[in-house]
Coordinates of C-alpha atoms in Angstrom, one line a residue:
Chain A
X68 CA -22.4 -21.7 14.5
X69 CA -23.2 -18.2 13.5
X70 CA -19.9 -17.9 11.7
X71 CA -20.9 -20.9 9.6
X72 CA -24.3 -19.4 9.0
X73 CA -22.7 -16.1 7.9
X74 CA -20.5 -17.9 5.4
X75 CA -23.4 -20.0 4.1
X76 CA -25.7 -17.0 3.8
X77 CA -23.0 -15.2 1.8
X78 CA -22.7 -18.0 -0.7
X79 CA -26.4 -18.7 -0.7
X80 CA -27.2 -15.0 -1.5
X81 CA -24.6 -15.1 -4.3
X82 CA -26.0 -18.3 -5.8
X83 CA -29.6 -17.0 -5.6
X84 CA -28.7 -13.7 -7.3
X85 CA -26.7 -15.5 -10.0
X86 CA -29.4 -18.1 -10.7
X87 CA -32.4 -15.7 -10.5
X88 CA -31.6 -14.2 -13.8
X89 CA -31.5 -10.6 -12.4
X90 CA -27.9 -10.5 -13.6
X91 CA -26.7 -12.4 -16.6
X92 CA -24.6 -15.4 -15.5
X93 CA -21.9 -14.1 -17.9
X94 CA -21.4 -11.3 -15.4
X95 CA -22.2 -13.1 -12.2
X96 CA -21.5 -16.8 -12.4
X97 CA -22.6 -19.0 -9.5
X98 CA -19.9 -20.0 -6.9
X99 CA -20.1 -23.5 -8.3
X100 CA -19.3 -22.3 -11.8
X101 CA -16.3 -20.3 -10.5
X102 CA -15.0 -23.4 -8.7
X103 CA -15.4 -25.5 -11.9
X104 CA -13.5 -22.8 -13.8
X105 CA -10.8 -22.9 -11.2
X106 CA -10.4 -26.6 -11.6
X107 CA -10.6 -26.3 -15.3
X108 CA -7.9 -23.7 -15.5
X109 CA -5.5 -26.0 -13.6
X110 CA -5.8 -28.5 -16.3
X111 CA -6.4 -26.6 -19.5
X112 CA -4.1 -23.8 -20.6
X113 CA -5.6 -20.3 -20.8
X114 CA -3.7 -17.7 -22.9
X115 CA -0.8 -20.1 -23.2
X116 CA -0.4 -21.4 -19.7
X117 CA -2.3 -23.3 -17.0
X118 CA -3.2 -21.6 -13.8
X119 CA -0.2 -23.2 -12.0
X120 CA 2.2 -21.9 -14.6
X121 CA 0.8 -18.4 -14.4
X122 CA 1.1 -18.5 -10.7
X123 CA 4.6 -19.8 -10.8
X124 CA 5.8 -17.1 -13.2
X125 CA 4.1 -14.4 -11.0
X126 CA 5.7 -16.0 -7.9
X127 CA 9.1 -16.0 -9.5
X128 CA 8.9 -12.3 -10.2
X129 CA 7.6 -11.6 -6.7
X130 CA 10.4 -13.6 -5.1
X131 CA 13.2 -11.9 -7.0
X132 CA 11.8 -8.4 -6.3
X133 CA 11.1 -9.1 -2.7
X134 CA 14.5 -10.7 -2.0
X135 CA 16.2 -7.7 -3.7
X136 CA 14.1 -5.2 -1.6
X137 CA 15.1 -7.1 1.6
X138 CA 18.8 -7.4 0.6
X139 CA 19.0 -3.6 0.0
X140 CA 16.5 -2.3 2.5
X141 CA 17.5 -4.1 5.6
X142 CA 21.3 -3.3 5.5
X143 CA 20.6 0.2 4.5
X144 CA 18.1 0.7 7.3
X145 CA 20.5 -0.7 9.9
X146 CA 23.3 1.5 8.6
X147 CA 21.0 4.5 8.7
X148 CA 20.2 3.7 12.3
X149 CA 24.0 3.7 13.1
X150 CA 25.6 6.4 10.9
X151 CA 24.0 9.8 11.5
X152 CA 25.2 11.3 8.2
X153 CA 23.7 8.5 6.2
X154 CA 20.4 9.0 7.9
X155 CA 20.5 12.7 7.2
X156 CA 21.4 12.1 3.5
X157 CA 18.9 9.4 2.7
X158 CA 15.8 10.5 4.7
X159 CA 14.8 13.5 2.5
X160 CA 15.0 11.4 -0.7
X161 CA 13.2 8.6 0.9
X162 CA 10.4 10.8 2.2
X163 CA 9.9 12.3 -1.3
X164 CA 9.9 8.9 -3.0
X165 CA 7.6 7.3 -0.4
X166 CA 4.6 9.1 -1.8
X167 CA 5.1 7.8 -5.3
X168 CA 2.6 4.9 -5.6
X169 CA 4.5 1.8 -6.7
X170 CA 2.1 1.5 -9.6
X171 CA 3.2 4.9 -10.9
X172 CA 6.5 3.3 -11.8
X173 CA 4.9 1.2 -14.4
X174 CA 5.5 3.5 -17.4
X175 CA 9.2 3.8 -16.6
X176 CA 9.4 0.1 -15.9
X177 CA 7.9 -0.5 -19.4
X178 CA 10.2 2.1 -20.9
X179 CA 13.4 0.7 -19.4
X180 CA 12.7 -3.1 -19.4
X181 CA 9.9 -3.6 -22.0
X182 CA 7.8 -6.6 -20.9
X183 CA 10.9 -8.4 -19.6
X184 CA 11.5 -9.5 -16.0
X185 CA 13.1 -6.3 -14.9
X186 CA 9.9 -4.2 -15.0
X187 CA 7.8 -6.2 -12.6
X188 CA 10.9 -6.6 -10.3
X189 CA 11.3 -2.8 -10.2
X190 CA 7.6 -2.4 -9.2
X191 CA 7.7 -5.1 -6.5
X192 CA 10.9 -3.6 -5.3
X193 CA 9.3 -0.1 -4.9
X194 CA 6.4 -1.7 -3.1
X195 CA 8.4 -3.9 -0.7
X196 CA 11.4 -1.7 -0.1
X197 CA 10.0 1.1 2.2
X198 CA 8.7 -1.2 5.0
X199 CA 12.0 -3.2 4.9
X200 CA 14.0 -0.1 5.3
X201 CA 11.8 1.6 7.9
X202 CA 11.5 -1.4 10.2
X203 CA 15.3 -2.1 10.1
X204 CA 16.0 1.5 10.8
X205 CA 13.5 1.6 13.7
X206 CA 14.9 -1.6 15.1
X207 CA 18.4 -0.2 15.0
X208 CA 17.4 3.1 16.6
X209 CA 15.6 1.4 19.6
X210 CA 18.4 -0.9 20.6
X211 CA 19.3 -0.4 24.3
X212 CA 22.2 2.0 24.5
X213 CA 24.0 -0.1 27.1
X214 CA 24.5 -3.0 24.7
X215 CA 26.1 -0.7 22.2
X216 CA 28.2 0.9 24.9
X217 CA 29.3 -2.5 26.1
X218 CA 30.3 -3.5 22.6
X219 CA 32.2 -0.3 22.1
X220 CA 33.9 -0.6 25.5
X221 CA 35.2 -4.0 24.4
X222 CA 36.6 -2.3 21.3
X223 CA 34.2 -3.5 18.6
X224 CA 34.6 -1.6 15.3
X225 CA 31.5 0.0 13.6
X226 CA 30.7 -3.0 11.4
X227 CA 30.9 -5.4 14.3
X228 CA 28.5 -3.3 16.3
X229 CA 26.1 -3.3 13.3
X230 CA 26.4 -7.0 12.6
X231 CA 26.5 -8.3 16.2
X232 CA 24.5 -5.9 18.2
X233 CA 22.1 -3.9 16.0
X234 CA 21.1 -6.8 13.6
X235 CA 20.2 -9.4 16.2
X236 CA 18.5 -6.9 18.4
X237 CA 16.3 -5.6 15.6
X238 CA 15.3 -9.0 14.2
X239 CA 11.6 -8.9 15.4
X240 CA 11.1 -5.5 13.9
X241 CA 12.8 -6.5 10.6
X242 CA 10.6 -9.6 10.3
X243 CA 7.5 -7.5 10.9
X244 CA 8.7 -5.2 8.1
X245 CA 9.3 -8.1 5.8
X246 CA 5.8 -9.3 6.3
X247 CA 4.3 -5.8 5.5
X248 CA 6.7 -5.6 2.5
X249 CA 5.7 -9.0 1.2
X250 CA 2.0 -8.0 1.3
X251 CA 2.6 -4.7 -0.5
X252 CA 5.0 -6.3 -3.0
X253 CA 2.5 -9.0 -3.9
X254 CA -0.2 -6.4 -4.5
X255 CA 2.0 -4.2 -6.6
X256 CA 3.0 -7.2 -8.7
X257 CA -0.7 -7.9 -9.5
X258 CA -1.2 -4.3 -10.5
X259 CA 1.9 -4.4 -12.7
X260 CA 0.8 -7.6 -14.4
X261 CA -2.6 -6.1 -15.1
X262 CA -0.9 -3.4 -17.1
X263 CA 2.2 -4.9 -18.7
X264 CA 2.8 -8.6 -18.9
X265 CA 2.6 -11.6 -21.2
X266 CA 2.1 -14.2 -18.5
X267 CA 1.3 -14.3 -14.8
X268 CA -1.9 -14.3 -12.8
X269 CA -2.7 -10.6 -13.4
X270 CA -2.3 -11.2 -17.1
X271 CA -4.7 -14.2 -16.9
X272 CA -7.3 -11.9 -15.3
X273 CA -6.9 -9.1 -17.8
X274 CA -7.5 -11.7 -20.6
X275 CA -10.5 -13.1 -18.8
X276 CA -11.8 -9.5 -18.5
X277 CA -11.4 -8.8 -22.2
X278 CA -13.2 -12.1 -23.0
X279 CA -15.9 -11.1 -20.6
X280 CA -15.3 -14.4 -18.7
X281 CA -16.2 -13.3 -15.2
X282 CA -15.5 -16.8 -13.9
X283 CA -11.9 -16.7 -15.1
X284 CA -11.5 -13.3 -13.4
X285 CA -12.9 -14.6 -10.2
X286 CA -10.8 -17.8 -10.3
X287 CA -7.8 -15.5 -10.7
X288 CA -8.9 -13.5 -7.6
X289 CA -9.2 -16.7 -5.6
X290 CA -5.7 -17.8 -6.6
X291 CA -4.2 -14.4 -5.7
X292 CA -6.0 -14.5 -2.4
X293 CA -4.7 -18.0 -1.6
X294 CA -1.1 -17.1 -2.5
X295 CA -1.2 -13.8 -0.6
X296 CA -2.7 -15.6 2.4
X297 CA -0.1 -18.4 2.3
X298 CA 2.8 -16.0 2.1
X299 CA 1.4 -14.0 5.1
X300 CA 0.9 -17.2 7.2
X301 CA 4.4 -18.4 6.4
X302 CA 6.0 -15.1 7.5
X303 CA 3.7 -14.9 10.6
X304 CA 5.0 -18.4 11.5
X305 CA 8.6 -17.3 11.1
X306 CA 7.9 -14.2 13.2
X307 CA 6.3 -16.3 16.0
X308 CA 9.1 -18.9 15.8
X309 CA 11.8 -16.2 16.1
X310 CA 10.0 -14.5 19.0
X311 CA 9.6 -17.9 20.8
X312 CA 13.3 -18.7 20.4
X313 CA 14.4 -15.3 21.7
X314 CA 12.1 -15.6 24.6
X315 CA 14.0 -18.6 25.7
Chain B
X65 CA 26.3 23.7 30.8
X66 CA 22.7 23.8 29.7
X67 CA 23.4 26.4 27.1
X68 CA 26.3 24.5 25.5
X69 CA 24.2 21.3 25.2
X70 CA 21.4 23.4 23.6
X71 CA 23.8 24.9 21.0
X72 CA 25.2 21.4 20.4
X73 CA 21.7 20.2 19.6
X74 CA 21.0 23.1 17.3
X75 CA 24.2 22.7 15.4
X76 CA 23.7 19.0 15.0
X77 CA 20.2 19.5 13.8
X78 CA 21.4 22.1 11.4
X79 CA 24.2 19.9 10.2
X80 CA 21.7 17.2 9.5
X81 CA 19.6 19.6 7.4
X82 CA 22.7 20.7 5.5
X83 CA 23.6 17.1 4.7
X84 CA 20.1 16.5 3.4
X85 CA 20.2 19.7 1.3
X86 CA 23.7 18.8 0.0
X87 CA 22.6 15.3 -1.1
X88 CA 19.5 16.6 -2.9
X89 CA 21.6 19.3 -4.6
X90 CA 24.3 16.7 -5.5
X91 CA 21.7 14.4 -7.1
X92 CA 20.1 17.3 -9.0
X93 CA 23.6 18.3 -10.3
X94 CA 24.3 14.7 -11.2
X95 CA 21.0 14.5 -13.1
X96 CA 21.8 17.7 -15.0
X97 CA 25.4 16.6 -15.9
X98 CA 24.4 13.0 -16.9
X99 CA 21.5 14.0 -19.1
X100 CA 22.4 17.4 -20.5
X101 CA 26.2 17.9 -20.3
X102 CA 27.6 14.5 -21.0
X103 CA 24.5 12.8 -22.4
X104 CA 25.4 9.5 -20.6
X105 CA 21.7 9.0 -20.1
X106 CA 19.8 9.4 -23.3
X107 CA 16.6 11.5 -23.1
X108 CA 14.7 8.5 -24.4
X109 CA 15.4 6.7 -21.1
X110 CA 15.2 9.5 -18.6
X111 CA 14.3 13.1 -19.3
X112 CA 16.7 16.1 -18.8
X113 CA 15.6 18.8 -16.3
X114 CA 14.8 21.3 -19.1
X115 CA 12.5 18.7 -20.8
X116 CA 10.6 18.1 -17.5
X117 CA 10.2 21.9 -17.2
X118 CA 8.8 22.1 -20.8
X119 CA 6.5 19.2 -20.2
X120 CA 5.3 20.8 -17.0
X121 CA 4.6 24.1 -18.9
X122 CA 2.8 22.1 -21.7
X123 CA 0.4 20.2 -19.3
X124 CA -0.4 23.3 -17.2
X125 CA -0.8 25.6 -20.2
X126 CA -2.3 23.9 -23.2
X127 CA -3.0 20.6 -21.6
X128 CA -2.0 16.9 -22.3
X129 CA -4.2 13.8 -22.7
X130 CA -7.3 15.9 -23.2
X131 CA -7.1 18.1 -20.1
X132 CA -4.8 20.4 -18.2
X133 CA -2.9 19.3 -15.1
X134 CA -5.3 20.7 -12.5
X135 CA -8.3 19.1 -14.3
X136 CA -6.6 15.7 -14.2
X137 CA -5.7 16.1 -10.5
X138 CA -9.2 17.3 -9.6
X139 CA -10.8 14.4 -11.5
X140 CA -8.6 11.8 -9.6
X141 CA -9.1 13.4 -6.2
X142 CA -12.9 13.6 -6.8
X143 CA -13.1 9.9 -7.5
X144 CA -11.0 9.0 -4.5
X145 CA -13.1 11.2 -2.2
X146 CA -16.4 9.7 -3.5
X147 CA -15.1 6.1 -2.9
X148 CA -13.4 6.9 0.4
X149 CA -16.5 8.7 1.8
X150 CA -18.8 6.0 0.8
X151 CA -16.5 3.4 2.4
X152 CA -16.4 5.3 5.6
X153 CA -20.1 5.8 5.7
X154 CA -20.7 2.0 5.2
X155 CA -17.6 0.6 6.9
X156 CA -17.4 2.5 10.2
X157 CA -20.9 1.7 11.4
X158 CA -20.6 -1.9 10.4
X159 CA -17.3 -2.2 12.2
X160 CA -18.7 -0.5 15.3
X161 CA -21.6 -2.9 15.3
X162 CA -19.3 -5.9 14.9
X163 CA -17.1 -4.7 17.8
X164 CA -20.1 -4.2 20.0
X165 CA -22.3 -7.2 19.2
X166 CA -20.7 -10.7 19.3
X167 CA -23.6 -12.0 17.2
X168 CA -23.0 -9.5 14.4
X169 CA -19.3 -10.2 14.5
X170 CA -19.8 -14.0 14.2
X171 CA -22.2 -13.5 11.3
X172 CA -20.2 -11.0 9.3
X173 CA -16.5 -11.8 10.2
X174 CA -16.1 -15.0 8.1
X175 CA -17.0 -13.1 5.0
X176 CA -14.3 -10.6 5.7
X177 CA -11.8 -13.3 6.4
X178 CA -12.6 -14.7 2.9
X179 CA -12.4 -11.3 1.1
X180 CA -9.5 -9.8 3.0
X181 CA -6.5 -11.6 1.3
X182 CA -7.7 -10.4 -2.1
X183 CA -5.9 -7.1 -2.7
X184 CA -8.0 -4.1 -4.0
X185 CA -6.0 -4.1 -7.2
X186 CA -7.2 -7.6 -8.0
X187 CA -10.8 -6.3 -8.1
X188 CA -10.0 -4.0 -11.0
X189 CA -10.7 -6.5 -13.8
X190 CA -14.0 -7.5 -12.2
X191 CA -15.0 -3.9 -11.7
X192 CA -14.3 -3.3 -15.4
X193 CA -16.4 -6.3 -16.5
X194 CA -19.3 -5.1 -14.4
X195 CA -19.2 -1.4 -14.9
X196 CA -17.0 -0.7 -17.9
X197 CA -14.1 1.8 -18.1
X198 CA -16.0 4.8 -16.7
X199 CA -15.9 6.5 -13.3
X200 CA -18.3 4.1 -11.7
X201 CA -15.8 1.2 -11.9
X202 CA -13.1 3.4 -10.3
X203 CA -15.4 4.5 -7.4
X204 CA -16.3 0.8 -6.8
X205 CA -12.6 -0.3 -6.5
X206 CA -11.7 2.7 -4.3
X207 CA -14.7 1.8 -2.2
X208 CA -13.4 -1.7 -1.9
X209 CA -9.9 -0.5 -1.1
X210 CA -11.2 1.6 1.8
X211 CA -14.1 -0.5 3.0
X212 CA -12.3 -3.5 4.4
X213 CA -9.7 -1.5 6.5
X214 CA -12.4 0.9 7.8
X215 CA -14.5 -2.0 9.0
X216 CA -11.6 -3.9 10.5
X217 CA -10.1 -0.9 12.3
X218 CA -13.4 0.3 13.7
X219 CA -14.0 -3.2 15.0
X220 CA -10.6 -3.4 16.6
X221 CA -11.1 0.1 18.0
X222 CA -14.2 -0.9 19.8
X223 CA -12.5 -3.9 21.1
X224 CA -9.7 -1.7 22.5
X225 CA -12.1 0.3 24.7
X226 CA -11.7 -0.6 28.3
X227 CA -14.5 -2.9 29.6
X228 CA -15.0 -0.7 32.7
X229 CA -16.3 2.0 30.4
X230 CA -19.0 -0.3 29.1
X231 CA -19.8 -1.4 32.7
X232 CA -20.1 2.3 33.8
X233 CA -22.4 2.9 30.9
X234 CA -24.6 0.0 31.9
X235 CA -24.7 1.2 35.5
X236 CA -25.8 4.6 34.3
X237 CA -28.3 3.0 31.9
X238 CA -26.7 4.6 28.8
X239 CA -27.7 2.9 25.7
X240 CA -28.7 3.4 22.1
X241 CA -27.6 6.5 20.3
X242 CA -26.0 8.0 23.4
X243 CA -23.8 4.9 23.9
X244 CA -22.6 5.2 20.3
X245 CA -21.9 8.9 20.6
X246 CA -20.3 9.0 24.0
X247 CA -18.3 5.7 24.1
X248 CA -18.0 3.8 20.9
X249 CA -17.1 6.6 18.5
X250 CA -14.6 8.5 20.8
X251 CA -13.1 5.2 22.1
X252 CA -12.6 3.8 18.6
X253 CA -11.6 7.0 16.9
X254 CA -7.8 6.6 17.2
X255 CA -7.9 3.2 15.6
X256 CA -10.4 4.3 13.0
X257 CA -8.1 7.1 11.9
X258 CA -5.1 4.8 11.7
X259 CA -7.2 2.6 9.4
X260 CA -8.2 5.7 7.3
X261 CA -4.6 6.8 6.9
X262 CA -3.6 3.3 5.6
X263 CA -6.7 3.0 3.4
X264 CA -6.2 6.5 1.9
X265 CA -2.8 5.4 0.6
X266 CA -4.3 2.1 -0.7
X267 CA -7.2 4.1 -2.4
X268 CA -4.8 6.3 -4.2
X269 CA -2.6 3.5 -5.5
X270 CA -5.7 1.6 -6.6
X271 CA -7.0 4.6 -8.4
X272 CA -3.8 5.2 -10.3
X273 CA -3.7 1.6 -11.3
X274 CA -7.3 1.7 -12.4
X275 CA -6.7 4.8 -14.5
X276 CA -3.6 3.2 -16.0
X277 CA -5.6 0.3 -17.1
X278 CA -8.4 2.3 -18.7
X279 CA -9.7 5.8 -18.3
X280 CA -10.5 9.0 -20.1
X281 CA -9.1 11.5 -17.6
X282 CA -7.0 11.6 -14.4
X283 CA -3.4 11.3 -13.4
X284 CA -3.2 7.6 -14.2
X285 CA -4.4 8.4 -17.7
X286 CA -1.6 11.0 -18.1
X287 CA 0.9 8.3 -17.1
X288 CA -0.7 5.9 -19.6
X289 CA -0.8 8.4 -22.5
X290 CA 2.7 9.5 -21.9
X291 CA 3.9 5.9 -21.8
X292 CA 2.2 5.2 -25.1
X293 CA 3.7 8.4 -26.6
X294 CA 7.1 7.4 -25.2
X295 CA 7.4 10.8 -23.6
X296 CA 9.6 10.3 -20.5
X297 CA 9.4 13.9 -19.4
X298 CA 5.7 13.7 -19.1
X299 CA 5.9 10.4 -17.3
X300 CA 8.1 12.1 -14.7
X301 CA 5.6 15.0 -14.4
X302 CA 2.8 12.5 -13.9
X303 CA 4.7 10.7 -11.2
X304 CA 5.5 14.0 -9.4
X305 CA 1.9 15.0 -9.6
X306 CA 0.9 11.6 -8.2
X307 CA 3.3 11.9 -5.3
X308 CA 2.5 15.5 -4.5
X309 CA -1.3 14.9 -4.5
X310 CA -0.9 11.8 -2.2
X311 CA 1.3 13.9 0.2
X312 CA -1.3 16.7 0.3
X313 CA -4.2 14.4 0.9
X314 CA -2.3 12.6 3.7
X315 CA -1.5 15.9 5.4
X316 CA -5.2 17.0 5.1
X317 CA -6.3 13.8 6.7
X318 CA -3.8 14.3 9.5
X319 CA -5.3 17.8 10.0
X320 CA -8.8 16.4 10.2
X321 CA -7.6 13.8 12.7
X322 CA -6.2 16.6 14.9
X323 CA -9.3 18.6 14.6
X324 CA -11.5 15.6 15.5
X325 CA -9.4 14.4 18.4
X326 CA -7.9 17.5 19.9
X327 CA -7.0 15.5 23.0
X328 CA -4.3 13.7 21.0
X329 CA -2.4 16.8 20.1
X330 CA 0.1 16.3 22.8

């Protein structure tokens, strides 16, 4: 009951402030106006595309960057957990690069790829890569030694130990890493699109901002929130499903 | 026996360090050879070491993008600290209250659930519409980036305190300010600091993005200006400055964490 009251109070306060004339409605539209704008954007194109098309182009970039980060990060993390020399070689570089905010790659992304697809993919990659790598590495390092020893006693070569012992044992940790990486990658993409893009949900918001159309900006924020939430729920489901099957 | 295993450990640790140093040295050499000796990478794409050195001298000496390097760094750090401190001051008490009182939690939590999926970066256009391109908009988005994690972690921190402690407090008739000081804050402190560490990183990313979109000073502005000027060496200097500042701030927070909670030093 109180939860409902809290939500209602939030929207009521928002509506009252917006309607009271304390703030111009151009700067603070009512929740109703934002909802109308949201529906309107799904039908009428804004800066070239409808809301769904903007979302689709953002999501396409996100998916390619994220898949790339997972495909590079997870195997590299597992191998670093197995080969000591690789761990020693990569860790100093990784530690140094980790502190570079993904957004700081934007100028180089623009320089190397222009406004093409490569730039956003690079930025999503730099956001999503570290959690993928770290979690795969941790997963591989905390595998029980007796499994590895058993495999080695049976004469398994290195690559079979990695594929058949380390990988399955670290799946829960890897999936957790993928979920964190997806969140960071999605955020980094929005940032990148705010700065360099010619389509996408971030671009829609920047255009809304320069037209001082607050309702467009807020509709964009809602769309971003929904997609981010949906991706997170999907990966949580996957995580729960995997844990359930392994518990069997 | 013990001695030999110790020397083995030492040599293996030293070997690891050597491999690390060798990799970094190899990459530096490759960087030098590819850009300067053979010219396989043109300096329009990635700067040569000497250009980075010159850019570094330029920004520390005569300045770039209207200020010198330390002025840009100080400007950015100042904004992060303002927003971060304001978020702690508002978020931690609210989180503690939500953790302690079921009623406050039920009232406030749904609003957080609604706002949480929106990443801090997505607030930037709204902040610019409301407050313009000045410092106020940046402090607002930094505040937003740090506020939600500090509320959620203080809340989770209180929830992680053992119920027996609360029962003991009730038996001893401890309430009000003393309850906050003796039980809530120390019990929730580890989680609060975890939240702060995460949100400091988020604040920094958000600030750099905000400054890239529009600013008159700060490291993000250096990146923006050098990208407009197509000055790759300065872009790299800007990125290094972003990374070093982030590293130093994280270390300082860890230091504060150890000073605040000496019992966790072990």
